[in-house]
PDB file of C-alpha atoms and ligand atoms in Angstrom:
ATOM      1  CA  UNK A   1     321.313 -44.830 107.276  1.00  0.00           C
ATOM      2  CA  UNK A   2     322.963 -45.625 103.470  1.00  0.00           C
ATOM      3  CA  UNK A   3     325.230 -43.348 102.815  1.00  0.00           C
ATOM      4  CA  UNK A   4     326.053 -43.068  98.864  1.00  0.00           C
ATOM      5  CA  UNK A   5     329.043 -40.758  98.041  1.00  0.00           C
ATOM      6  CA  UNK A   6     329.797 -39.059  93.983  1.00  0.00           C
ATOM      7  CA  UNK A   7     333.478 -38.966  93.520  1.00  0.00           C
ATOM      8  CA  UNK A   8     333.152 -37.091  89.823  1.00  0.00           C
ATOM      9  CA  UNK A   9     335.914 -35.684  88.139  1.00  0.00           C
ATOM     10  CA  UNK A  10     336.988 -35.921  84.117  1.00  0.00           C
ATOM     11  CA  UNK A  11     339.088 -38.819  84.543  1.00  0.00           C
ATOM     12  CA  UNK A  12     340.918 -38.298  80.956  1.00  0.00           C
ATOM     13  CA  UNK A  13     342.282 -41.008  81.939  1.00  0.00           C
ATOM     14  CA  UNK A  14     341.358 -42.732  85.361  1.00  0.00           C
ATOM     15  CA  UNK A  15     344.935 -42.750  86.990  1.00  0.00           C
ATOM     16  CA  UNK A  16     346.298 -45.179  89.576  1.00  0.00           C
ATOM     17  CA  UNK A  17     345.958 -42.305  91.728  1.00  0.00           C
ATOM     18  CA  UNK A  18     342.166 -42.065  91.274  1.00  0.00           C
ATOM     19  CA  UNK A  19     341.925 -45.904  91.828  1.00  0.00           C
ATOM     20  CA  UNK A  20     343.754 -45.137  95.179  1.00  0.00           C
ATOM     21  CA  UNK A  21     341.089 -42.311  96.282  1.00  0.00           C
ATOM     22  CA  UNK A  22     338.074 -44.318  94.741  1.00  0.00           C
ATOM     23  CA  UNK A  23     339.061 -47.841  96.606  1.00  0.00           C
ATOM     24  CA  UNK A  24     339.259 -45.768  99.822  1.00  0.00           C
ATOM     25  CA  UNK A  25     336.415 -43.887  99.379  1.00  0.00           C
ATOM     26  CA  UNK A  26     334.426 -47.291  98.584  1.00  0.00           C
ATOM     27  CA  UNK A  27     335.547 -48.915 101.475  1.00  0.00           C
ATOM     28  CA  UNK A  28     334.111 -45.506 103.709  1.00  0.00           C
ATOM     29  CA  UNK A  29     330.636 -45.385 102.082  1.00  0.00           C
ATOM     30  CA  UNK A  30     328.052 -47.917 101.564  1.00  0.00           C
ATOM     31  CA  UNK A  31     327.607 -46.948  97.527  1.00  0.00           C
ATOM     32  CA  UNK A  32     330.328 -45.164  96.045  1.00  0.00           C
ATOM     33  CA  UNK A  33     329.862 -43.947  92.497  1.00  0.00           C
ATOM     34  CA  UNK A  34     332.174 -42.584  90.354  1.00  0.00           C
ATOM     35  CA  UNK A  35     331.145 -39.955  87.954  1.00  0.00           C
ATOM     36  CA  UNK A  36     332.414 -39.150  85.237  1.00  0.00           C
ATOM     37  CA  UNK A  37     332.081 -35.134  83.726  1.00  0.00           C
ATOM     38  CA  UNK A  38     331.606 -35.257  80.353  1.00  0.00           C
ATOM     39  CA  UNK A  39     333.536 -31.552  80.807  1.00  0.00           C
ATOM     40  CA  UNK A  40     333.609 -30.447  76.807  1.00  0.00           C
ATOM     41  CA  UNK A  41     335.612 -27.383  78.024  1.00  0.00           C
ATOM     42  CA  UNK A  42     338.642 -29.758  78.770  1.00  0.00           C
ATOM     43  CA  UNK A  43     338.473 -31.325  74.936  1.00  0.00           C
ATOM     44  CA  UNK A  44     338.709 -34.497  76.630  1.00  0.00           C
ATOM     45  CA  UNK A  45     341.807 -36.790  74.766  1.00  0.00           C
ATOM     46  CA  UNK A  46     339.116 -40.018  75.423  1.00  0.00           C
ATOM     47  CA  UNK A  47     335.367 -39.820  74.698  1.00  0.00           C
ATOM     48  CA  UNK A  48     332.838 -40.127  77.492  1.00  0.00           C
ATOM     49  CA  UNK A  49     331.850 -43.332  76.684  1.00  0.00           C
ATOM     50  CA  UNK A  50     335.533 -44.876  77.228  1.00  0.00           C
ATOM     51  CA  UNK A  51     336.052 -42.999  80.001  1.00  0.00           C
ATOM     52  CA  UNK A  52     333.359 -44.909  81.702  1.00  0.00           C
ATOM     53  CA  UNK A  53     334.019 -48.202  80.185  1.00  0.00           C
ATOM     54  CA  UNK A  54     337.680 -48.132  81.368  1.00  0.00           C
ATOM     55  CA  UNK A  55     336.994 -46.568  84.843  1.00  0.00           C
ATOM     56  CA  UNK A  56     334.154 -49.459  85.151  1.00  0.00           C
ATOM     57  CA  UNK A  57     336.588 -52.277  84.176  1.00  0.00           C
ATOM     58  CA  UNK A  58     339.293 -50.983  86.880  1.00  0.00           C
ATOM     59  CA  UNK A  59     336.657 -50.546  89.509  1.00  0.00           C
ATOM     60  CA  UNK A  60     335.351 -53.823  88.663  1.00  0.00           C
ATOM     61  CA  UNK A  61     336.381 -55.720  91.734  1.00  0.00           C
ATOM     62  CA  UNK A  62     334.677 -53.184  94.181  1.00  0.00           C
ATOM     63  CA  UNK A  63     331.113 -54.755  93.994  1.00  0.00           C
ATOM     64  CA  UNK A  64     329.903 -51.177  95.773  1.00  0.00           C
ATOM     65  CA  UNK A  65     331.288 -49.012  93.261  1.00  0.00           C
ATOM     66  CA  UNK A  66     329.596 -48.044  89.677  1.00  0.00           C
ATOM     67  CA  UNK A  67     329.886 -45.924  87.171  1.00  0.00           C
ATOM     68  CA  UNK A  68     328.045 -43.309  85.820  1.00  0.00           C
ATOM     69  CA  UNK A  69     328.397 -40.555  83.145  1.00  0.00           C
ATOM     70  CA  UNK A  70     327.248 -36.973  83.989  1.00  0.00           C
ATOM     71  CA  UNK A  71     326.562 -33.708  82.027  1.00  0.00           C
ATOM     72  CA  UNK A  72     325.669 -29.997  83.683  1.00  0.00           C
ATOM     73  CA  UNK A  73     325.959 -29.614  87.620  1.00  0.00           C
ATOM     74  CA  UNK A  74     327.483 -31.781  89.924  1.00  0.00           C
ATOM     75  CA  UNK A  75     324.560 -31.288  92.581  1.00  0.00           C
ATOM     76  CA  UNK A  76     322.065 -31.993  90.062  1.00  0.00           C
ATOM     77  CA  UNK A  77     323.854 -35.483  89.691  1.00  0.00           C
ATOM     78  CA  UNK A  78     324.076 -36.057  93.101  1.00  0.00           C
ATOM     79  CA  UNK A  79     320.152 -35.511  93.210  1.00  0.00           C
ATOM     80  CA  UNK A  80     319.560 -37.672  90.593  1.00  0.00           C
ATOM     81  CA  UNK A  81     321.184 -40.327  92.210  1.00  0.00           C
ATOM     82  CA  UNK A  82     320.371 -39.871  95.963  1.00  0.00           C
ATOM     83  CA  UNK A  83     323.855 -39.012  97.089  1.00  0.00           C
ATOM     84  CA  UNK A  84     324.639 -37.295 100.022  1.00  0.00           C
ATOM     85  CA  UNK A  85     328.305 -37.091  99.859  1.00  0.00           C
ATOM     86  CA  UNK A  86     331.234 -35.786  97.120  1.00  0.00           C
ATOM     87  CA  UNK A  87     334.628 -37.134  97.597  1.00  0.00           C
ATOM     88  CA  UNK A  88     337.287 -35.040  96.245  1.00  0.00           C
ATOM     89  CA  UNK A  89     341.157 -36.523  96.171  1.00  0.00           C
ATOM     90  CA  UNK A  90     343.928 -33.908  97.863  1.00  0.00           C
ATOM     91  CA  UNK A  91     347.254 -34.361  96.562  1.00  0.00           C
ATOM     92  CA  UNK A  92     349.066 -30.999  97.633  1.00  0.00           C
ATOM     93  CA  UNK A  93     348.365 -28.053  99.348  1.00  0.00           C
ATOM     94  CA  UNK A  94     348.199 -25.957  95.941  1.00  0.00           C
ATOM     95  CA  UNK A  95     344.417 -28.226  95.348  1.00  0.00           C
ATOM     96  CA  UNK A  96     343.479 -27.021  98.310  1.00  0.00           C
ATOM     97  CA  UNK A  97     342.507 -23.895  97.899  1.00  0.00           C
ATOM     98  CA  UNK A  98     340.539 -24.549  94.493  1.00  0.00           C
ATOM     99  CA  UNK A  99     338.766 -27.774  95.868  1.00  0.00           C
ATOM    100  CA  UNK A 100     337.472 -25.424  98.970  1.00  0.00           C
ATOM    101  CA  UNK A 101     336.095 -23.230  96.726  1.00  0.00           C
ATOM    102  CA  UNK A 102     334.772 -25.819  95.204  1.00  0.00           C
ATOM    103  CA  UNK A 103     332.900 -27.513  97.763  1.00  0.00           C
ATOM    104  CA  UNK A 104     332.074 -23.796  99.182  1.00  0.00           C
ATOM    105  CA  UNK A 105     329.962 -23.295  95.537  1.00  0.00           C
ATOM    106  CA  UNK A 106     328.416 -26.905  96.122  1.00  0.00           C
ATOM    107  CA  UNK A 107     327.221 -25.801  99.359  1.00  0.00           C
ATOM    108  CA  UNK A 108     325.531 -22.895  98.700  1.00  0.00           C
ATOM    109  CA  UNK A 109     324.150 -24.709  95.541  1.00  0.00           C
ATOM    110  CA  UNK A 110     322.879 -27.682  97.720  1.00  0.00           C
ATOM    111  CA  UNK A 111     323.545 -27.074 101.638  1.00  0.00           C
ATOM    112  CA  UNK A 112     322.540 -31.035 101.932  1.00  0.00           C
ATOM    113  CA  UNK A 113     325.348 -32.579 100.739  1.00  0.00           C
ATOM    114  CA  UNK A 114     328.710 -33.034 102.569  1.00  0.00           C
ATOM    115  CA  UNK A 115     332.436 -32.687 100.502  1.00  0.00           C
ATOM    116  CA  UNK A 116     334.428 -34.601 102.235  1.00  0.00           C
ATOM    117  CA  UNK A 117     338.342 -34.866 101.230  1.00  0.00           C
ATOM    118  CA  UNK A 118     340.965 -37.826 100.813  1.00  0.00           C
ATOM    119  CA  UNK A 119     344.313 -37.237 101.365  1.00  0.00           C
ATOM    120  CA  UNK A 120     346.330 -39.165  98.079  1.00  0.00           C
ATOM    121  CA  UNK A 121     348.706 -41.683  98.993  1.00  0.00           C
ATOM    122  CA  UNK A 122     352.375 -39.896  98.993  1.00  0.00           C
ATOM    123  CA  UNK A 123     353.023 -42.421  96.057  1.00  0.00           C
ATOM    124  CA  UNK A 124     350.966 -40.277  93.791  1.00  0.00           C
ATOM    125  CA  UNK A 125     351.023 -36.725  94.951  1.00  0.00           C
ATOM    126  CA  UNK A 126     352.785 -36.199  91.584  1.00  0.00           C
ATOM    127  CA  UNK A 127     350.345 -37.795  89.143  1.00  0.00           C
ATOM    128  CA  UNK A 128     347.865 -35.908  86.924  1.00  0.00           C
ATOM    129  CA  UNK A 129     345.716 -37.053  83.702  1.00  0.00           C
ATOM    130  CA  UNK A 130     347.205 -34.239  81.899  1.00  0.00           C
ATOM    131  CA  UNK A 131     350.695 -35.600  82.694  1.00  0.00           C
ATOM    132  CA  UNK A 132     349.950 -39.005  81.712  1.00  0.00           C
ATOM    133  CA  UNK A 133     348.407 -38.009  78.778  1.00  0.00           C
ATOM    134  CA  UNK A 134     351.478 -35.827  77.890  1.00  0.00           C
ATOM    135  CA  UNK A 135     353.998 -39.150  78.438  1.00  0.00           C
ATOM    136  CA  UNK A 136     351.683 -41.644  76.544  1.00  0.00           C
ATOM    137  CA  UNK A 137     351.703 -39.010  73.314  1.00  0.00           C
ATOM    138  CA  UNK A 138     355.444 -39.003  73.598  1.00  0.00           C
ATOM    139  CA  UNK A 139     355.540 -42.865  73.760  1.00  0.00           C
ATOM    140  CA  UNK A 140     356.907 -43.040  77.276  1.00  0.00           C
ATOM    141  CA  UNK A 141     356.307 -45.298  79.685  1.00  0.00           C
ATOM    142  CA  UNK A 142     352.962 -45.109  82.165  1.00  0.00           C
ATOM    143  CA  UNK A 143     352.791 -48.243  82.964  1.00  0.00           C
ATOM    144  CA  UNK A 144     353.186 -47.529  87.149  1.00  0.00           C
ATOM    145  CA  UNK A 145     350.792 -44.726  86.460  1.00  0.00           C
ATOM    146  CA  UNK A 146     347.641 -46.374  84.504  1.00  0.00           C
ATOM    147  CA  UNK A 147     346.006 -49.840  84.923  1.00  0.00           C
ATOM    148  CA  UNK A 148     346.604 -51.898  81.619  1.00  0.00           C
ATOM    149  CA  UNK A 149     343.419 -51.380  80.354  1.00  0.00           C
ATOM    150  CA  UNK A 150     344.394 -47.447  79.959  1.00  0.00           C
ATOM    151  CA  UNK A 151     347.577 -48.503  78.149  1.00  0.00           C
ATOM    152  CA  UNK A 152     345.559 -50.455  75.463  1.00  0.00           C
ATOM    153  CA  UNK A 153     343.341 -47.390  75.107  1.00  0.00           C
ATOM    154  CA  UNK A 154     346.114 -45.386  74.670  1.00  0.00           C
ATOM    155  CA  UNK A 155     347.641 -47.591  71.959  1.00  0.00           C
ATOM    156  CA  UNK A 156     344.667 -47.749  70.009  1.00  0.00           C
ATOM    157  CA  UNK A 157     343.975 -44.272  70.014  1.00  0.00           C
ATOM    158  CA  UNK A 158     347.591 -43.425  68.634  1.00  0.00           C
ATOM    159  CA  UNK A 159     347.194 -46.480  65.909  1.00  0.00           C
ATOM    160  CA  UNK A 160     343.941 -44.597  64.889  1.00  0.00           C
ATOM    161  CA  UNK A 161     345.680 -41.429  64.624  1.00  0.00           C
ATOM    162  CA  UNK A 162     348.611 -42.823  62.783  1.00  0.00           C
ATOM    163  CA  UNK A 163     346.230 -44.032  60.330  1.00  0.00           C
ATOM    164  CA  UNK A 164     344.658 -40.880  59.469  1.00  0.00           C
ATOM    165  CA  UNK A 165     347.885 -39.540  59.359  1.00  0.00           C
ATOM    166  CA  UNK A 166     347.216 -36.893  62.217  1.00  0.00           C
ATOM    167  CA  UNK A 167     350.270 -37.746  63.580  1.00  0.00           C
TER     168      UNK A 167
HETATM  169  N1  COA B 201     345.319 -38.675  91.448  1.00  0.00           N
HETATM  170  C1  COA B 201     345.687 -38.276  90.227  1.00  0.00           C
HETATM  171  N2  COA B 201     345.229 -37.173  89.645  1.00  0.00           N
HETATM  172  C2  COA B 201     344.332 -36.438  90.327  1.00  0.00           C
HETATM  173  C3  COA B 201     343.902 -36.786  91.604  1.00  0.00           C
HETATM  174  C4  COA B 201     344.438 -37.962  92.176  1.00  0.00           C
HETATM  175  N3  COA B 201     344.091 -38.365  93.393  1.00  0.00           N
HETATM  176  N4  COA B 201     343.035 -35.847  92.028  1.00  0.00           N
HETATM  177  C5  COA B 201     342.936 -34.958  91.040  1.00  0.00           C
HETATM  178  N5  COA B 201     343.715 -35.316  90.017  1.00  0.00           N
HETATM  179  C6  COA B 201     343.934 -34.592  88.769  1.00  0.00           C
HETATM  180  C7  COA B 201     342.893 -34.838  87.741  1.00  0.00           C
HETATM  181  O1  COA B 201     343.240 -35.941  86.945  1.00  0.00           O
HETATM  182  C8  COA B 201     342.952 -33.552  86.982  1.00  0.00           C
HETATM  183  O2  COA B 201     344.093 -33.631  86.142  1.00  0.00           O
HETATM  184  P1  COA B 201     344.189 -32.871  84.756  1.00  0.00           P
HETATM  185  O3  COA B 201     343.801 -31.461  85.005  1.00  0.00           O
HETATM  186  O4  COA B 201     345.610 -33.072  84.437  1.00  0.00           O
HETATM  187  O5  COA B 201     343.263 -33.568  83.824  1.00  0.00           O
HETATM  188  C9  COA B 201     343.252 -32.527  88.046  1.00  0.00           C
HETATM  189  O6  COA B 201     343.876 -33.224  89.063  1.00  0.00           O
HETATM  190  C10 COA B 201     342.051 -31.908  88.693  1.00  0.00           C
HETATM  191  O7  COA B 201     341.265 -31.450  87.751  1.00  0.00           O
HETATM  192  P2  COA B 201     339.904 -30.729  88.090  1.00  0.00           P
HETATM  193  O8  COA B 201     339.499 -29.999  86.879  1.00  0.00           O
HETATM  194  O9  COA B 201     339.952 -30.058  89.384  1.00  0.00           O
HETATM  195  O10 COA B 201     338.977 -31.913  88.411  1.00  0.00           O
HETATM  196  P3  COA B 201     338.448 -32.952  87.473  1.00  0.00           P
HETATM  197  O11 COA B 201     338.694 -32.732  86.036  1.00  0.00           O
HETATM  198  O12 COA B 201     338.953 -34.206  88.053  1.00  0.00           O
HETATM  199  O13 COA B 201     336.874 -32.775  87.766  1.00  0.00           O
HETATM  200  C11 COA B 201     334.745 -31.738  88.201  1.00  0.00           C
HETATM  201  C12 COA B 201     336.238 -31.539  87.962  1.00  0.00           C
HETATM  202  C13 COA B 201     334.140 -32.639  87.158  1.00  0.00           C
HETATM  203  C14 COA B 201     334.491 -32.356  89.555  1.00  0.00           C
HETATM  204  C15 COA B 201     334.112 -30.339  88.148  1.00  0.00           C
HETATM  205  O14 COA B 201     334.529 -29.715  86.964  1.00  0.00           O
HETATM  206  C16 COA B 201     332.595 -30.381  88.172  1.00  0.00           C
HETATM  207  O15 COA B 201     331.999 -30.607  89.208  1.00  0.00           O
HETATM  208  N6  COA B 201     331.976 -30.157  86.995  1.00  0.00           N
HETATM  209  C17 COA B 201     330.541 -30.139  86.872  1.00  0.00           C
HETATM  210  C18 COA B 201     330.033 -28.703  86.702  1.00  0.00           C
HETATM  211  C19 COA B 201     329.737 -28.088  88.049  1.00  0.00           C
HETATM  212  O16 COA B 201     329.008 -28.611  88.872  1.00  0.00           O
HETATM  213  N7  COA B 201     330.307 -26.894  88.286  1.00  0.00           N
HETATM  214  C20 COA B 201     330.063 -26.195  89.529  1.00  0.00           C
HETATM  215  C21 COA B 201     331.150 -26.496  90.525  1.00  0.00           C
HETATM  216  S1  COA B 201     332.638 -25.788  89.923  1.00  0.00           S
END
């Protein structure tokens, strides 16, 4: 049997601690596909569309991984695209007890399909979007955190926003 797995989150941006959970993941499942939550209630710092663009361009050289945007439910994605599986990342214990609530709401929603949890590689127990997102702002240095393709992102955005004098 195929076995396609969702690893969604908001990926604002997609970390080097994502890329660790995603590349294991992808080697687990025959299809892996990331999606990514459009999530309006966390004023996302990137739009969707980047989001997706950059997480597809660091994925790139998993040919069984793809990309996809998502809007409402989770389950309702994972019916639209025939997935059976979610992968959620664990860094610490303190996500532990909101990702099993999680995945106890996405059972009862859809009994069908599985969570199933990755442990994060000790190198990035520590990493967040938020945190990144904090450092970048303050021009620090992310470099170990993001692939390259984030960093250009980032630069852009904060070249726009110097320009419109938002800054
Ligand atoms: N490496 C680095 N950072 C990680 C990580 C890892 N391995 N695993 C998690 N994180 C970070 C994320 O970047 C995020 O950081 P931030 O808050 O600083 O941006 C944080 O940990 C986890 O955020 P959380 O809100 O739990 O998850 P998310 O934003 O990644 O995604 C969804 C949440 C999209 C999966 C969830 O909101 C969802 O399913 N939404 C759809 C609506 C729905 O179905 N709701 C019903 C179920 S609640």
């Amino acid at each position: 049997m195929q076995v396609t797995a969702i690893y969604p989150g908001t990926f604002d941006p997609f970390t080097a601690g994502h890329r660790d959970v995603a590349k294991r993941a992808g080697k687990m499942f025959d299809e892996l596909i990331i999606g990514v939550a459009a999530n309006p209630n966390k004023n996302p710092y990137f739009p969707l569309e980047e989001r997706v663009a950059m997480t597809a361009e660091i994925m790139s050289d998993m040919p069984n991984v793809s990309v996809k945007p998502f809007t409402g439910l989770l389950v309702e994605f994972t019916s639209e695209v025939g997935a059976q599986v979610i992968v959620r990342g664990l860094r610490a214990i303190s996500d532990f007890e909101y990702e099993v609530q999680i995945a106890g709401v996405n059972r009862h929603l859809k009994p069908a399909v599985e969570t199933v949890f990755i442990a994060a590689s000790q190198d990035f127990t520590f990493l967040s979007s938020s945190i990144v997102r904090e450092i970048a702002k303050l021009d620090g240095d992310v470099s170990d955190f993001v692939h390259p393709v984030v960093l250009e992102a980032f630069t852009r955005s904060k070249q726009q926003s110097a320009k419109q004098g938002d800054k």
